[in-house]
Amino acid sequence: MKMIKIGLMIDSDYNPLWINLMIEEILKLKYVKMSIIFKNKIKKENKKRINHKIKENILYSWYLSYEKKRFRPTKDLNINEKIKKLKNINEIEIFPILKNSTYYLSNEEIKEIEKYDLDLIIRLGDTKISGKILSVTKFGVWSYYSKNNDFNKIKFNSFWEILKNKSISNVNLYLDSDSNNKIISKSIIATDQLYITRNEINKSWKKVELILNELNRIHQSDKIQIIEEEEEETIIPNNFQIIQFIINHCMTYFQIKKKFRNKIEQWGILFDFNKKMFDSLKKSNRIYAPKDRYYADPFIIKKNEDYFVFIEEVIYEQEKGHISYFKIDKNGNYNLPEKILENKYHMSYPFVFEFENNYYMIPETSENKSIDLYKCKKFPEQWEFEKTIIKNINAVDSTLLRKDNKWWLFTSIPFMESSPNDSLSIFYSDDLYSDEWTPLPKNPVISDVRKSRSAGKIFELNGEYYRPAQDCAGGYGKGIIFNKIITLNESEYYEEEVKSIYSEFDTTIEGIHTFAQCEKLRIFDFKKLKNNI
């Protein structure tokens, strides 16, 4: 496809930091050319009509100021800063005309815009413009503002999500329309239960990522895809609701402080025999780690009559993980874990597998910015580094699947400072030892905190493949979702949820986040709170 020519529509020279960050990242794309910036010039009286409500809400503004002092974000993406002067990019002023509460551009302005032969316009301001401007480009006008939820209302989305105790927040990229706006890309992230500011910063990272991902997709496919209609309208809260929010915030804060006071999270192992994959974990055997460490991320290899379980082991004082293993016999007897692989950086998620009569492992080494392959020289205790299969990548919980004579690598890659828990990307190669792993054009194929990050080996059942994934909504590793793989090829991926497992049978368990099964042995890890050392 030829270069994608885009124009930006802004309302001011001063914009949130995430907009400047997004512009910088777009300019790095070799297949995108930024051609023009439109600066909206709206009459002062009309601008006052847009913004008067938020200015009047003194209580809400006071609360946000208080929150920022408590939270103290290191990088607030929503602080306004002056947009940088861009070389070789034209700037023109437009003067939207207000008609029946809707803004339009004049025919002369439309003709001027048409001269640039743009492929799309990204509307970064809060002024919704309707009419002919929506159809003068190939891919339309994109924005983060739905038709019914103007900027004034959108600023309260996180307020309502926290007040209503929602575990997830939506970030949507819209295709503007004269009627109902259409969602063309979306991400579902975990809601921060305490801070509006932090929740908005998390959303801002996603806003940047969604634009970049969608530009990549139209570069690959030369089309956009409508996901769904816009969601329900947000309303502006009154002072009573804001006071209720403040009271709830204080209660939640002290409840969390009380729950975690002098406590530390510790992971252990659950296992049982002769259970079906999706059965409850109730009455499973438990392996507790010593007080100074935890065990997590179990993977199983069966050899002869014994099961060898490879795990992440973390000693709290060392503040990094290494790979260990322990053995479980057919009667459920087990020994203490033995360390087999350690490096100067954190290692976890020991994805072990057999191929052509050899055992391999891909441990998580995101701290080293690599996806590394190890080969077993003497089972189970001797492993040697073979090669880095993907370099300069911050990837967590990488999981391989051998299918259709290809290797498919499922992994989660955080965008800049965002969380890795809400993103799944897939790469493929014909050769395990290849230096060239091709990303799927629609990466990330899933952007949903409830089912993105891998939770163990992909397994086959009755001719179907199932991918365990972590549900991190409401907290890291709350449960496991089992997804049946429907479509997996070089251009697309699709899966459907079939089952979920949580720890509701035991209120002392905070979560589970890795699953493995090998013949008769089924195993999970579990998280509990324990008294600090």
Short mmCIF file of C-alpha atoms in Angstrom, two decimals:
data_model
loop_
_atom_site.label_atom_id
_atom_site.label_comp_id
_atom_site.label_asym_id
_atom_site.label_seq_id
_atom_site.Cartn_x
_atom_site.Cartn_y
_atom_site.Cartn_z
CA MET A 1 0.00 0.00 0.00
CA LYS A 2 1.14 3.57 -0.64
CA MET A 3 1.96 5.97 2.16
CA ILE A 4 -0.96 6.75 4.47
CA LYS A 5 -1.47 10.51 4.44
CA ILE A 6 -3.07 11.84 7.59
CA GLY A 7 -4.20 15.16 8.98
CA LEU A 8 -4.61 16.10 12.63
CA MET A 9 -7.44 18.25 13.96
CA ILE A 10 -6.70 20.04 17.24
CA ASP A 11 -8.49 22.75 19.22
CA SER A 12 -5.49 24.48 20.76
CA ASP A 13 -1.72 24.84 20.70
CA TYR A 14 -1.80 23.34 24.19
CA ASN A 15 -2.79 19.67 24.40
CA PRO A 16 -2.47 16.75 26.85
CA LEU A 17 1.00 15.20 26.89
CA TRP A 18 -0.32 11.95 25.40
CA ILE A 19 -1.20 13.80 22.17
CA ASN A 20 2.36 15.04 21.73
CA LEU A 21 3.59 11.52 22.50
CA MET A 22 1.21 10.08 19.91
CA ILE A 23 2.42 12.55 17.27
CA GLU A 24 6.03 11.60 17.97
CA GLU A 25 5.25 7.91 17.58
CA ILE A 26 3.26 8.44 14.36
CA LEU A 27 6.18 10.34 12.84
CA LYS A 28 8.37 7.27 13.43
CA LEU A 29 6.14 5.12 11.18
CA LYS A 30 7.74 4.68 7.76
CA TYR A 31 4.40 4.10 6.03
CA VAL A 32 2.67 7.24 7.37
CA LYS A 33 3.02 10.82 6.19
CA MET A 34 1.58 13.58 8.33
CA SER A 35 0.46 16.22 5.84
CA ILE A 36 -1.50 18.87 7.68
CA ILE A 37 -2.66 20.10 11.06
CA PHE A 38 -6.05 21.80 11.37
CA LYS A 39 -6.43 24.25 14.21
CA ASN A 40 -10.01 24.88 15.23
CA LYS A 41 -10.83 28.50 15.90
CA ILE A 42 -14.21 28.64 17.64
CA LYS A 43 -15.81 31.86 18.77
CA LYS A 44 -15.24 32.51 22.47
CA GLU A 45 -18.91 32.51 23.34
CA ASN A 46 -19.34 29.07 21.78
CA LYS A 47 -16.29 27.72 23.60
CA LYS A 48 -17.73 28.93 26.88
CA ARG A 49 -20.91 27.04 26.14
CA ILE A 50 -18.90 23.86 25.70
CA ASN A 51 -16.81 24.14 28.86
CA HIS A 52 -18.93 26.01 31.38
CA LYS A 53 -20.17 22.95 33.24
CA ILE A 54 -16.77 21.59 34.13
CA LYS A 55 -15.55 25.00 35.25
CA GLU A 56 -18.51 25.34 37.57
CA ASN A 57 -17.79 22.03 39.32
CA ILE A 58 -15.43 23.34 41.99
CA LEU A 59 -15.83 20.29 44.22
CA TYR A 60 -14.71 17.90 41.49
CA SER A 61 -11.71 20.09 40.60
CA TRP A 62 -10.72 20.23 44.28
CA TYR A 63 -10.91 16.46 44.59
CA LEU A 64 -8.67 15.90 41.53
CA SER A 65 -6.10 18.31 42.97
CA TYR A 66 -6.16 16.40 46.27
CA GLU A 67 -5.85 13.09 44.44
CA LYS A 68 -2.80 14.15 42.46
CA LYS A 69 -1.04 15.20 45.66
CA ARG A 70 -1.65 11.75 47.14
CA PHE A 71 -0.97 9.74 44.00
CA ARG A 72 1.89 11.90 42.62
CA PRO A 73 2.13 10.41 39.12
CA THR A 74 5.65 10.28 37.71
CA LYS A 75 4.35 10.99 34.23
CA ASP A 76 0.92 12.56 33.95
CA LEU A 77 -0.07 12.13 30.32
CA ASN A 78 -3.04 14.43 30.77
CA ILE A 79 -1.11 17.57 31.70
CA ASN A 80 -1.31 20.15 28.93
CA GLU A 81 1.82 21.20 27.09
CA LYS A 82 2.42 23.19 23.94
CA ILE A 83 2.37 21.18 20.75
CA LYS A 84 5.78 21.02 19.13
CA LYS A 85 6.43 22.80 15.86
CA LEU A 86 6.66 20.15 13.16
CA LYS A 87 8.91 20.55 10.15
CA ASN A 88 7.49 20.24 6.62
CA ILE A 89 3.92 19.93 7.90
CA ASN A 90 1.42 22.58 6.92
CA GLU A 91 -0.91 24.19 9.43
CA ILE A 92 -4.19 25.80 8.53
CA GLU A 93 -6.87 27.40 10.63
CA ILE A 94 -10.48 26.34 10.31
CA PHE A 95 -13.51 28.16 11.65
CA PRO A 96 -16.31 25.67 12.43
CA ILE A 97 -19.81 27.08 12.10
CA LEU A 98 -22.34 26.24 14.83
CA LYS A 99 -25.75 25.16 13.49
CA ASN A 100 -28.34 23.50 15.72
CA SER A 101 -25.73 22.51 18.33
CA THR A 102 -23.52 20.92 15.64
CA TYR A 103 -20.36 22.26 14.02
CA TYR A 104 -19.75 22.26 10.25
CA LEU A 105 -16.98 23.46 7.96
CA SER A 106 -17.65 25.82 5.08
CA ASN A 107 -17.49 24.62 1.46
CA GLU A 108 -14.35 26.70 0.95
CA GLU A 109 -12.59 24.98 3.88
CA ILE A 110 -13.64 21.55 2.59
CA LYS A 111 -12.19 22.33 -0.85
CA GLU A 112 -8.92 23.46 0.77
CA ILE A 113 -8.71 20.20 2.73
CA GLU A 114 -9.42 18.11 -0.37
CA LYS A 115 -6.26 19.49 -2.01
CA TYR A 116 -4.14 17.46 0.42
CA ASP A 117 -5.66 14.14 -0.75
CA LEU A 118 -5.71 12.76 2.80
CA ASP A 119 -6.41 9.12 3.65
CA LEU A 120 -7.76 9.97 7.09
CA ILE A 121 -8.16 12.71 9.68
CA ILE A 122 -7.51 12.16 13.39
CA ARG A 123 -9.64 14.47 15.52
CA LEU A 124 -7.79 15.08 18.76
CA GLY A 125 -9.84 18.00 20.00
CA ASP A 126 -13.21 17.85 21.70
CA THR A 127 -15.07 19.74 18.96
CA LYS A 128 -17.26 17.33 17.01
CA ILE A 129 -17.55 18.40 13.37
CA SER A 130 -20.22 16.87 11.14
CA GLY A 131 -21.15 17.07 7.49
CA LYS A 132 -19.03 16.63 4.39
CA ILE A 133 -15.71 16.56 6.27
CA LEU A 134 -16.57 13.02 7.42
CA SER A 135 -16.45 11.66 3.85
CA VAL A 136 -13.64 13.58 2.14
CA THR A 137 -10.99 11.02 3.14
CA LYS A 138 -10.70 7.30 2.42
CA PHE A 139 -10.81 6.16 6.03
CA GLY A 140 -12.91 8.97 7.48
CA VAL A 141 -12.38 10.91 10.71
CA TRP A 142 -11.15 9.11 13.82
CA SER A 143 -11.58 10.31 17.39
CA TYR A 144 -11.87 9.26 21.01
CA TYR A 145 -15.16 11.06 21.45
CA SER A 146 -18.46 9.41 20.66
CA LYS A 147 -21.29 11.50 19.27
CA ASN A 148 -23.30 11.54 22.49
CA ASN A 149 -20.38 11.67 24.93
CA ASP A 150 -18.75 15.05 24.44
CA PHE A 151 -15.49 16.03 26.10
CA ASN A 152 -17.30 17.48 29.10
CA LYS A 153 -18.96 14.14 29.84
CA ILE A 154 -16.04 11.88 28.93
CA LYS A 155 -13.96 13.48 31.68
CA PHE A 156 -16.28 11.71 34.14
CA ASN A 157 -16.01 8.17 32.71
CA SER A 158 -13.43 7.06 35.28
CA PHE A 159 -15.47 8.69 38.04
CA TRP A 160 -18.46 6.46 37.26
CA GLU A 161 -16.38 3.33 36.69
CA ILE A 162 -14.83 3.63 40.16
CA LEU A 163 -18.05 4.72 41.89
CA LYS A 164 -19.93 1.76 40.40
CA ASN A 165 -17.05 -0.56 41.39
CA LYS A 166 -16.47 -1.73 37.82
CA SER A 167 -13.45 -3.97 37.34
CA ILE A 168 -12.85 -2.91 33.73
CA SER A 169 -12.65 0.31 31.73
CA ASN A 170 -13.14 0.69 27.99
CA VAL A 171 -10.93 2.78 25.71
CA ASN A 172 -12.55 3.20 22.29
CA LEU A 173 -11.33 4.59 18.99
CA TYR A 174 -14.29 5.87 16.96
CA LEU A 175 -15.08 6.49 13.32
CA ASP A 176 -17.01 9.77 13.41
CA SER A 177 -20.47 9.76 11.88
CA ASP A 178 -23.38 12.17 11.52
CA SER A 179 -25.52 9.60 13.35
CA ASN A 180 -24.08 7.09 15.84
CA ASN A 181 -20.31 6.87 15.91
CA LYS A 182 -18.81 3.43 15.22
CA ILE A 183 -16.08 1.78 17.27
CA ILE A 184 -13.21 0.63 15.04
CA SER A 185 -10.75 -0.36 17.77
CA LYS A 186 -11.04 -0.88 21.51
CA SER A 187 -9.10 -1.97 24.55
CA ILE A 188 -10.45 -3.23 27.86
CA ILE A 189 -8.17 -2.42 30.78
CA ALA A 190 -8.35 -2.97 34.53
CA THR A 191 -9.99 -0.15 36.43
CA ASP A 192 -7.87 1.42 39.13
CA GLN A 193 -10.15 1.19 42.15
CA LEU A 194 -8.71 4.22 43.96
CA TYR A 195 -7.58 6.99 41.66
CA ILE A 196 -9.34 8.72 38.78
CA THR A 197 -6.01 10.27 37.81
CA ARG A 198 -4.20 6.94 37.54
CA ASN A 199 -7.08 5.40 35.64
CA GLU A 200 -7.02 8.28 33.14
CA ILE A 201 -3.26 7.94 32.69
CA ASN A 202 -3.69 4.22 31.96
CA LYS A 203 -6.35 5.09 29.39
CA SER A 204 -4.07 7.68 27.78
CA TRP A 205 -1.36 5.09 27.16
CA LYS A 206 -4.01 2.99 25.44
CA LYS A 207 -5.19 5.92 23.33
CA VAL A 208 -1.72 6.24 21.86
CA GLU A 209 -1.44 2.50 21.32
CA LEU A 210 -4.86 2.17 19.65
CA ILE A 211 -4.04 4.82 17.04
CA LEU A 212 -0.69 3.19 16.19
CA ASN A 213 -2.22 -0.29 16.01
CA GLU A 214 -5.05 0.86 13.75
CA LEU A 215 -2.63 2.66 11.41
CA ASN A 216 -0.66 -0.57 11.15
CA ARG A 217 -3.81 -2.54 10.37
CA ILE A 218 -4.93 -0.29 7.53
CA HIS A 219 -1.36 -0.37 6.21
CA GLN A 220 -1.62 -4.17 6.12
CA SER A 221 -5.21 -4.59 4.95
CA ASP A 222 -6.17 -1.23 3.36
CA LYS A 223 -9.48 -1.21 5.23
CA ILE A 224 -11.05 -0.47 8.60
CA GLN A 225 -13.42 -2.76 10.46
CA ILE A 226 -16.47 -1.66 12.43
CA ILE A 227 -16.56 -3.46 15.77
CA GLU A 228 -19.79 -2.15 17.27
CA GLU A 229 -21.95 0.87 17.87
CA GLU A 230 -21.05 3.45 20.48
CA GLU A 231 -21.82 2.68 24.10
CA GLU A 232 -24.29 4.23 26.51
CA GLU A 233 -24.02 7.91 27.24
CA THR A 234 -22.10 9.18 30.26
CA ILE A 235 -23.78 11.75 32.48
CA ILE A 236 -22.26 14.58 34.54
CA PRO A 237 -22.45 13.85 38.30
CA ASN A 238 -23.92 16.29 40.79
CA ASN A 239 -22.23 17.40 44.01
CA PHE A 240 -24.04 14.78 46.09
CA GLN A 241 -22.63 12.00 43.88
CA ILE A 242 -19.13 13.52 44.08
CA ILE A 243 -19.38 13.56 47.89
CA GLN A 244 -20.52 9.93 47.78
CA PHE A 245 -17.48 9.14 45.61
CA ILE A 246 -15.11 10.81 48.11
CA ILE A 247 -16.62 8.86 51.01
CA ASN A 248 -16.35 5.59 49.05
CA HIS A 249 -12.76 6.41 48.15
CA CYS A 250 -11.80 6.86 51.80
CA MET A 251 -13.53 3.63 52.82
CA THR A 252 -11.90 1.64 50.00
CA TYR A 253 -8.48 3.11 50.76
CA PHE A 254 -8.60 2.14 54.43
CA GLN A 255 -10.04 -1.30 53.66
CA ILE A 256 -7.11 -2.00 51.30
CA LYS A 257 -4.62 -0.63 53.84
CA LYS A 258 -6.09 -2.86 56.54
CA LYS A 259 -6.14 -5.94 54.31
CA PHE A 260 -2.51 -5.63 53.25
CA ARG A 261 -1.09 -4.24 56.52
CA ASN A 262 1.96 -6.35 57.45
CA LYS A 263 1.02 -8.82 54.72
CA ILE A 264 2.82 -10.11 51.66
CA GLU A 265 1.55 -12.04 48.65
CA GLN A 266 2.75 -15.62 48.43
CA TRP A 267 2.16 -18.10 45.64
CA GLY A 268 1.92 -21.85 46.12
CA ILE A 269 0.91 -24.96 44.14
CA LEU A 270 -2.41 -26.81 43.87
CA PHE A 271 -2.47 -30.30 42.34
CA ASP A 272 -4.75 -33.27 41.97
CA PHE A 273 -5.02 -36.52 40.00
CA ASN A 274 -7.74 -37.90 37.75
CA LYS A 275 -9.64 -34.63 37.52
CA LYS A 276 -11.05 -33.19 34.31
CA MET A 277 -9.45 -29.98 33.10
CA PHE A 278 -12.39 -27.76 33.90
CA ASP A 279 -13.36 -29.29 37.25
CA SER A 280 -13.40 -27.22 40.43
CA LEU A 281 -10.17 -26.85 42.42
CA LYS A 282 -11.97 -27.68 45.64
CA LYS A 283 -10.16 -30.39 47.69
CA SER A 284 -6.97 -30.06 45.62
CA ASN A 285 -3.68 -30.85 47.36
CA ARG A 286 -1.62 -27.82 48.37
CA ILE A 287 2.12 -27.22 48.35
CA TYR A 288 3.05 -24.23 50.48
CA ALA A 289 6.35 -22.47 49.94
CA PRO A 290 8.63 -21.65 52.91
CA LYS A 291 8.05 -18.21 54.45
CA ASP A 292 10.98 -16.60 52.64
CA ARG A 293 9.85 -17.40 49.06
CA TYR A 294 7.06 -18.34 46.70
CA TYR A 295 6.38 -20.91 43.93
CA ALA A 296 4.45 -20.02 40.76
CA ASP A 297 4.03 -20.69 37.02
CA PRO A 298 4.02 -24.53 37.01
CA PHE A 299 4.68 -26.55 33.82
CA ILE A 300 4.77 -30.35 33.63
CA ILE A 301 6.88 -32.95 31.81
CA LYS A 302 6.14 -36.63 32.46
CA LYS A 303 9.03 -39.08 32.22
CA ASN A 304 8.54 -42.74 32.99
CA GLU A 305 6.17 -42.84 35.97
CA ASP A 306 7.06 -39.47 37.46
CA TYR A 307 5.88 -35.93 36.81
CA PHE A 308 8.51 -33.18 36.75
CA VAL A 309 7.08 -29.78 37.58
CA PHE A 310 9.06 -26.71 36.49
CA ILE A 311 8.31 -23.50 38.36
CA GLU A 312 9.32 -19.94 39.01
CA GLU A 313 10.84 -19.68 42.48
CA VAL A 314 11.37 -16.27 44.08
CA ILE A 315 13.26 -15.63 47.31
CA TYR A 316 11.92 -12.33 48.62
CA GLU A 317 15.30 -10.96 49.71
CA GLN A 318 16.78 -11.52 46.25
CA GLU A 319 13.86 -9.72 44.53
CA LYS A 320 14.19 -11.78 41.34
CA GLY A 321 13.06 -15.17 40.18
CA HIS A 322 14.92 -18.28 39.05
CA ILE A 323 13.74 -21.59 37.57
CA SER A 324 13.42 -24.67 39.77
CA TYR A 325 11.80 -28.08 39.50
CA PHE A 326 10.35 -30.71 41.79
CA LYS A 327 9.04 -34.21 41.21
CA ILE A 328 5.60 -35.65 41.97
CA ASP A 329 5.11 -39.41 41.81
CA LYS A 330 1.91 -41.22 40.92
CA ASN A 331 0.95 -41.40 44.60
CA GLY A 332 1.20 -37.66 45.10
CA ASN A 333 4.51 -37.68 46.95
CA TYR A 334 6.77 -34.75 46.12
CA ASN A 335 10.18 -33.35 47.05
CA LEU A 336 11.44 -29.82 47.67
CA PRO A 337 12.20 -27.73 44.54
CA GLU A 338 15.78 -27.63 43.23
CA LYS A 339 17.20 -24.62 41.40
CA ILE A 340 18.21 -25.38 37.79
CA LEU A 341 18.41 -22.03 35.96
CA GLU A 342 19.35 -18.58 37.23
CA ASN A 343 20.60 -15.35 35.72
CA LYS A 344 21.38 -11.81 36.83
CA TYR A 345 17.87 -10.80 35.72
CA HIS A 346 14.43 -12.08 36.70
CA MET A 347 13.32 -15.40 35.18
CA SER A 348 9.86 -16.93 35.43
CA TYR A 349 7.16 -18.78 33.45
CA PRO A 350 9.34 -21.80 32.42
CA PHE A 351 7.49 -22.86 29.28
CA VAL A 352 8.87 -26.40 28.74
CA PHE A 353 8.08 -28.61 25.75
CA GLU A 354 9.34 -31.63 23.84
CA PHE A 355 10.27 -31.54 20.16
CA GLU A 356 12.06 -34.20 18.11
CA ASN A 357 13.09 -36.15 21.23
CA ASN A 358 14.60 -33.09 22.90
CA TYR A 359 13.35 -30.94 25.74
CA TYR A 360 13.31 -27.15 25.40
CA MET A 361 12.37 -24.24 27.59
CA ILE A 362 11.42 -20.61 26.97
CA PRO A 363 11.49 -18.87 30.35
CA GLU A 364 10.22 -15.33 30.69
CA THR A 365 13.18 -12.94 30.42
CA SER A 366 11.41 -9.65 29.79
CA GLU A 367 13.84 -7.86 32.10
CA ASN A 368 16.56 -8.82 29.58
CA LYS A 369 14.40 -7.59 26.66
CA SER A 370 14.55 -10.97 24.95
CA ILE A 371 12.71 -14.21 24.21
CA ASP A 372 15.31 -16.93 24.79
CA LEU A 373 15.40 -20.62 23.93
CA TYR A 374 17.11 -23.16 26.24
CA LYS A 375 17.82 -26.83 25.51
CA CYS A 376 18.00 -29.61 28.06
CA LYS A 377 21.38 -31.40 28.15
CA LYS A 378 20.54 -33.74 31.01
CA PHE A 379 16.95 -34.09 32.14
CA PRO A 380 15.70 -32.53 34.29
CA GLU A 381 18.47 -30.48 35.90
CA GLN A 382 20.89 -29.36 33.15
CA TRP A 383 19.79 -26.66 30.70
CA GLU A 384 21.90 -24.59 28.32
CA PHE A 385 21.16 -21.39 26.49
CA GLU A 386 20.64 -22.06 22.76
CA LYS A 387 19.77 -18.70 21.27
CA THR A 388 17.63 -15.58 21.45
CA ILE A 389 14.78 -16.06 19.02
CA ILE A 390 13.45 -12.49 19.32
CA LYS A 391 15.66 -9.60 20.44
CA ASN A 392 14.85 -6.17 21.87
CA ILE A 393 11.38 -7.12 23.00
CA ASN A 394 9.65 -6.63 26.34
CA ALA A 395 7.50 -9.75 26.26
CA VAL A 396 5.96 -11.72 29.12
CA ASP A 397 4.67 -15.30 29.43
CA SER A 398 5.64 -16.42 25.93
CA THR A 399 3.87 -19.64 24.90
CA LEU A 400 4.55 -21.79 21.83
CA LEU A 401 2.12 -23.90 19.82
CA ARG A 402 3.15 -26.30 17.07
CA LYS A 403 0.31 -26.40 14.55
CA ASP A 404 0.01 -26.79 10.76
CA ASN A 405 3.79 -27.29 10.48
CA LYS A 406 4.41 -23.86 11.97
CA TRP A 407 5.47 -22.50 15.30
CA TRP A 408 3.03 -19.97 16.74
CA LEU A 409 4.35 -17.80 19.57
CA PHE A 410 1.77 -16.17 21.84
CA THR A 411 3.10 -13.39 24.05
CA SER A 412 2.10 -10.18 25.83
CA ILE A 413 3.98 -6.97 25.03
CA PRO A 414 3.22 -3.83 27.04
CA PHE A 415 3.10 -0.56 25.12
CA MET A 416 5.63 1.79 26.72
CA GLU A 417 4.53 2.14 30.36
CA SER A 418 1.18 0.42 30.02
CA SER A 419 0.37 -2.99 31.51
CA PRO A 420 1.18 -6.27 29.70
CA ASN A 421 -1.95 -7.85 31.20
CA ASP A 422 -4.36 -6.53 28.55
CA SER A 423 -2.51 -7.37 25.34
CA LEU A 424 -1.87 -10.57 23.35
CA SER A 425 0.28 -10.70 20.21
CA ILE A 426 1.16 -13.66 17.99
CA PHE A 427 4.26 -14.34 15.91
CA TYR A 428 4.94 -17.32 13.64
CA SER A 429 7.85 -19.13 12.00
CA ASP A 430 8.51 -22.34 10.11
CA ASP A 431 11.65 -23.00 12.15
CA LEU A 432 12.03 -23.04 15.93
CA TYR A 433 15.57 -21.70 15.55
CA SER A 434 14.60 -18.95 13.14
CA ASP A 435 15.80 -15.37 13.54
CA GLU A 436 12.70 -14.17 11.68
CA TRP A 437 9.41 -14.41 13.55
CA THR A 438 6.61 -12.72 11.63
CA PRO A 439 3.97 -10.79 13.61
CA LEU A 440 0.31 -11.19 12.73
CA PRO A 441 -0.85 -8.03 10.93
CA LYS A 442 -3.58 -7.40 13.49
CA ASN A 443 -1.31 -7.54 16.54
CA PRO A 444 -2.26 -7.22 19.28
CA VAL A 445 -4.93 -9.76 18.39
CA ILE A 446 -6.59 -9.30 21.79
CA SER A 447 -6.64 -6.18 23.95
CA ASP A 448 -8.67 -7.24 26.95
CA VAL A 449 -7.42 -7.52 30.53
CA ARG A 450 -9.84 -10.38 31.15
CA LYS A 451 -8.32 -12.83 28.67
CA SER A 452 -5.06 -11.66 27.08
CA ARG A 453 -2.05 -12.75 29.11
CA SER A 454 -1.16 -16.44 28.80
CA ALA A 455 -1.81 -18.76 31.76
CA GLY A 456 -0.01 -21.89 30.61
CA LYS A 457 0.47 -24.30 27.74
CA ILE A 458 -2.07 -24.42 24.90
CA PHE A 459 -3.56 -27.92 24.89
CA GLU A 460 -5.53 -30.13 22.52
CA LEU A 461 -8.81 -31.74 23.54
CA ASN A 462 -11.00 -33.77 21.18
CA GLY A 463 -9.26 -32.27 18.16
CA GLU A 464 -9.70 -28.67 19.38
CA TYR A 465 -7.05 -26.33 20.78
CA TYR A 466 -7.62 -24.41 23.99
CA ARG A 467 -5.62 -21.45 25.30
CA PRO A 468 -5.60 -20.72 29.04
CA ALA A 469 -5.49 -16.99 29.78
CA GLN A 470 -5.29 -14.89 32.92
CA ASP A 471 -8.23 -12.81 34.04
CA CYS A 472 -6.57 -9.77 35.61
CA ALA A 473 -9.68 -7.62 35.95
CA GLY A 474 -9.94 -6.59 39.56
CA GLY A 475 -6.38 -7.65 40.32
CA TYR A 476 -3.42 -9.57 38.89
CA GLY A 477 -4.11 -13.27 38.48
CA LYS A 478 -7.71 -13.34 39.73
CA GLY A 479 -8.63 -16.40 37.67
CA ILE A 480 -8.15 -18.39 34.49
CA ILE A 481 -10.22 -18.25 31.31
CA PHE A 482 -10.12 -21.17 28.86
CA ASN A 483 -10.53 -20.07 25.24
CA LYS A 484 -11.13 -22.37 22.28
CA ILE A 485 -9.06 -21.37 19.26
CA ILE A 486 -11.43 -20.94 16.32
CA THR A 487 -9.14 -19.33 13.70
CA LEU A 488 -5.35 -19.24 13.59
CA ASN A 489 -3.52 -18.41 10.38
CA GLU A 490 -0.97 -15.94 9.05
CA SER A 491 -3.51 -13.12 8.80
CA GLU A 492 -5.95 -13.49 11.70
CA TYR A 493 -6.74 -15.03 15.05
CA TYR A 494 -10.05 -15.64 16.76
CA GLU A 495 -10.99 -17.51 19.94
CA GLU A 496 -14.09 -18.08 22.06
CA GLU A 497 -14.33 -18.38 25.83
CA VAL A 498 -15.62 -21.77 26.95
CA LYS A 499 -14.89 -21.98 30.67
CA SER A 500 -13.46 -20.07 33.60
CA ILE A 501 -12.02 -21.16 36.95
CA TYR A 502 -11.76 -18.94 40.02
CA SER A 503 -11.00 -19.51 43.68
CA GLU A 504 -14.49 -18.80 45.02
CA PHE A 505 -14.42 -22.13 46.87
CA ASP A 506 -11.88 -20.67 49.32
CA THR A 507 -12.03 -17.04 50.46
CA THR A 508 -8.43 -17.23 51.72
CA ILE A 509 -7.14 -17.67 48.16
CA GLU A 510 -6.62 -14.34 46.36
CA GLY A 511 -6.23 -15.77 42.87
CA ILE A 512 -4.88 -18.37 40.44
CA HIS A 513 -3.00 -17.58 37.25
CA THR A 514 -1.24 -20.62 35.71
CA PHE A 515 -2.63 -24.00 34.63
CA ALA A 516 -0.98 -27.22 33.46
CA GLN A 517 -2.18 -30.76 32.87
CA CYS A 518 -0.25 -33.84 31.82
CA GLU A 519 -2.09 -37.15 31.64
CA LYS A 520 -3.52 -37.74 35.14
CA LEU A 521 -1.88 -34.78 36.91
CA ARG A 522 -3.56 -31.36 36.94
CA ILE A 523 -1.82 -28.41 38.54
CA PHE A 524 -2.40 -24.72 39.27
CA ASP A 525 -0.68 -22.05 41.29
CA PHE A 526 -2.55 -20.04 43.93
CA LYS A 527 -2.01 -16.72 45.70
CA LYS A 528 -2.54 -16.06 49.40
CA LEU A 529 -1.77 -13.25 51.80
CA LYS A 530 0.62 -14.13 54.61
CA ASN A 531 2.21 -12.24 57.45
CA ASN A 532 5.31 -10.35 56.40
CA ILE A 533 8.65 -11.83 57.33
#
